[in-house]
PDB file of C-alpha atoms in Angstrom:
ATOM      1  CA  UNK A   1      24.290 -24.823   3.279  1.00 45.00           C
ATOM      2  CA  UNK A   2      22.616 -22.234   0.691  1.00 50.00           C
ATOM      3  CA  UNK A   3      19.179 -21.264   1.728  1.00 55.00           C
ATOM      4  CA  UNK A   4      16.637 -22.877  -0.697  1.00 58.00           C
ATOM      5  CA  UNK A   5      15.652 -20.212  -3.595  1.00 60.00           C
ATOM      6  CA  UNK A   6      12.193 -22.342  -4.206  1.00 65.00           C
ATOM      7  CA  UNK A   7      10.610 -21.440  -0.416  1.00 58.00           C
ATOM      8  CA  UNK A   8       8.764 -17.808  -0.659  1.00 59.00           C
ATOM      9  CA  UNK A   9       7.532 -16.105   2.185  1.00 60.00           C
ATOM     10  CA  UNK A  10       3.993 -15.821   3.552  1.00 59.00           C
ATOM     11  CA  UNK A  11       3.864 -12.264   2.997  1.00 63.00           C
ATOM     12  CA  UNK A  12       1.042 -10.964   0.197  1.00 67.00           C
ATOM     13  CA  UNK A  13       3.150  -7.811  -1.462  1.00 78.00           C
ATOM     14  CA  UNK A  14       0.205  -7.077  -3.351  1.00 87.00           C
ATOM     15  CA  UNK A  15      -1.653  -5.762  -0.280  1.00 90.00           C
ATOM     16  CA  UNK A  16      -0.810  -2.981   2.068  1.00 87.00           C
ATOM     17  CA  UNK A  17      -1.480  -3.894   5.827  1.00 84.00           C
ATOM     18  CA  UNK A  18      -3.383  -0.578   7.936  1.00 82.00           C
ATOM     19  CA  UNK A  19      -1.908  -2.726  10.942  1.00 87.00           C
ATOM     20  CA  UNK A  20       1.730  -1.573   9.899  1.00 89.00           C
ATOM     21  CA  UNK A  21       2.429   2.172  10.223  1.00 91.00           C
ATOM     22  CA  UNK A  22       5.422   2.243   8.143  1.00 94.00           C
ATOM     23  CA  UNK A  23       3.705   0.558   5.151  1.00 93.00           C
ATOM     24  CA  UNK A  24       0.889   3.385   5.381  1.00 95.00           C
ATOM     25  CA  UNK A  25       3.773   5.985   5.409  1.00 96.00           C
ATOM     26  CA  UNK A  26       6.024   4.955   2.871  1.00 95.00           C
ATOM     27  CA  UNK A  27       3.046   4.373   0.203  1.00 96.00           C
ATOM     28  CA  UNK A  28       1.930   7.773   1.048  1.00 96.00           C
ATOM     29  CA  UNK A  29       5.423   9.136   0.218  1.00 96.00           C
ATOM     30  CA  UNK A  30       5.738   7.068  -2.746  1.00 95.00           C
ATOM     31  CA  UNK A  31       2.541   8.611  -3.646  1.00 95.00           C
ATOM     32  CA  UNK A  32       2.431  12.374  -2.912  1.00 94.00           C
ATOM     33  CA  UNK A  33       0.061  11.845  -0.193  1.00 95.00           C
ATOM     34  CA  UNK A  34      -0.236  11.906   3.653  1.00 95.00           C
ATOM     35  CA  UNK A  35      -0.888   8.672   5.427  1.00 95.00           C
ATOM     36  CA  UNK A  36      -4.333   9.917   6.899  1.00 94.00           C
ATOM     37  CA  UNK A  37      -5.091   9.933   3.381  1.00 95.00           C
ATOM     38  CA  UNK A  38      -3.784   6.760   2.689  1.00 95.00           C
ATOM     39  CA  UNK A  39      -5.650   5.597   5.837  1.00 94.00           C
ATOM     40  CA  UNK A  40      -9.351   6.695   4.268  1.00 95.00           C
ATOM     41  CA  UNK A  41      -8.488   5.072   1.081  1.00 95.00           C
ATOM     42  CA  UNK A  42      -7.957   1.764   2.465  1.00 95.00           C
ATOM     43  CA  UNK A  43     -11.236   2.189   4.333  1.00 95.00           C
ATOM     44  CA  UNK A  44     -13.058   3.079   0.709  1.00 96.00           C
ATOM     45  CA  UNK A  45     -11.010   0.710  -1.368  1.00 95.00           C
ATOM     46  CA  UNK A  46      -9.831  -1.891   0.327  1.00 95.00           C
ATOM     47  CA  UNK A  47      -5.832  -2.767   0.898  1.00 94.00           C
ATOM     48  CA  UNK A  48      -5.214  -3.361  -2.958  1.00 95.00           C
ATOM     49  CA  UNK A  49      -1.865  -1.503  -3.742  1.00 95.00           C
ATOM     50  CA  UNK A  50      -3.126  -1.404  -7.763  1.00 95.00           C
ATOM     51  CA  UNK A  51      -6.387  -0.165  -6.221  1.00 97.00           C
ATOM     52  CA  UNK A  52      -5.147   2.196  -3.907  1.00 97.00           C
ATOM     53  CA  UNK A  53      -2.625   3.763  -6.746  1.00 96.00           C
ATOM     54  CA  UNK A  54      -5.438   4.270  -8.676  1.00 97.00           C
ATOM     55  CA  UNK A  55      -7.420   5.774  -5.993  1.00 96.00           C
ATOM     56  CA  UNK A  56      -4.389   8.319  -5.046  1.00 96.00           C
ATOM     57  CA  UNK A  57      -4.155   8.956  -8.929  1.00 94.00           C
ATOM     58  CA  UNK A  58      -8.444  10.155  -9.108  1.00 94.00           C
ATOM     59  CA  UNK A  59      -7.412  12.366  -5.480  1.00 89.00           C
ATOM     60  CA  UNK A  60      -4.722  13.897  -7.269  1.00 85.00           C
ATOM     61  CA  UNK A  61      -6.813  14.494 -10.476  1.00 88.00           C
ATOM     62  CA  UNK A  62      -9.621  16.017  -9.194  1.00 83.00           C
ATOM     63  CA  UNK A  63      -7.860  18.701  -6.803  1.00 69.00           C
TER      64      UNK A  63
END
């Protein structure tokens, strides 16, 4: 039997967990930064992928 398209996981994509290294490193690569960077942000900012893409964006503006 088909698995049923109308059950979604319990996973929040809109947040980045600090808990799981390789989320940390491949949003700093998709970002231009390193993941102690990405590390500090979430500290600041909170684990808000909009949030922290804006937050790389100002970093990258001001250097």
């Amino acid at each position: 039997m088909a698995d049923n398209k109308c059950n979604r996981d319990f996973l929040d994509h809109d947040r980045l967990s600090v808990d799981e290294y390789y989320e940390v490193e491949h949003f700093a690569r998709e970002n231009g930064v390193s993941p102690s960077q990405v590390s500090k942000l979430i500290k600041k900012n909170g684990n808000d992928r909009m949030t922290l893409t804006q937050a790389v964006r100002a970093l990258r503006d001001r250097k």
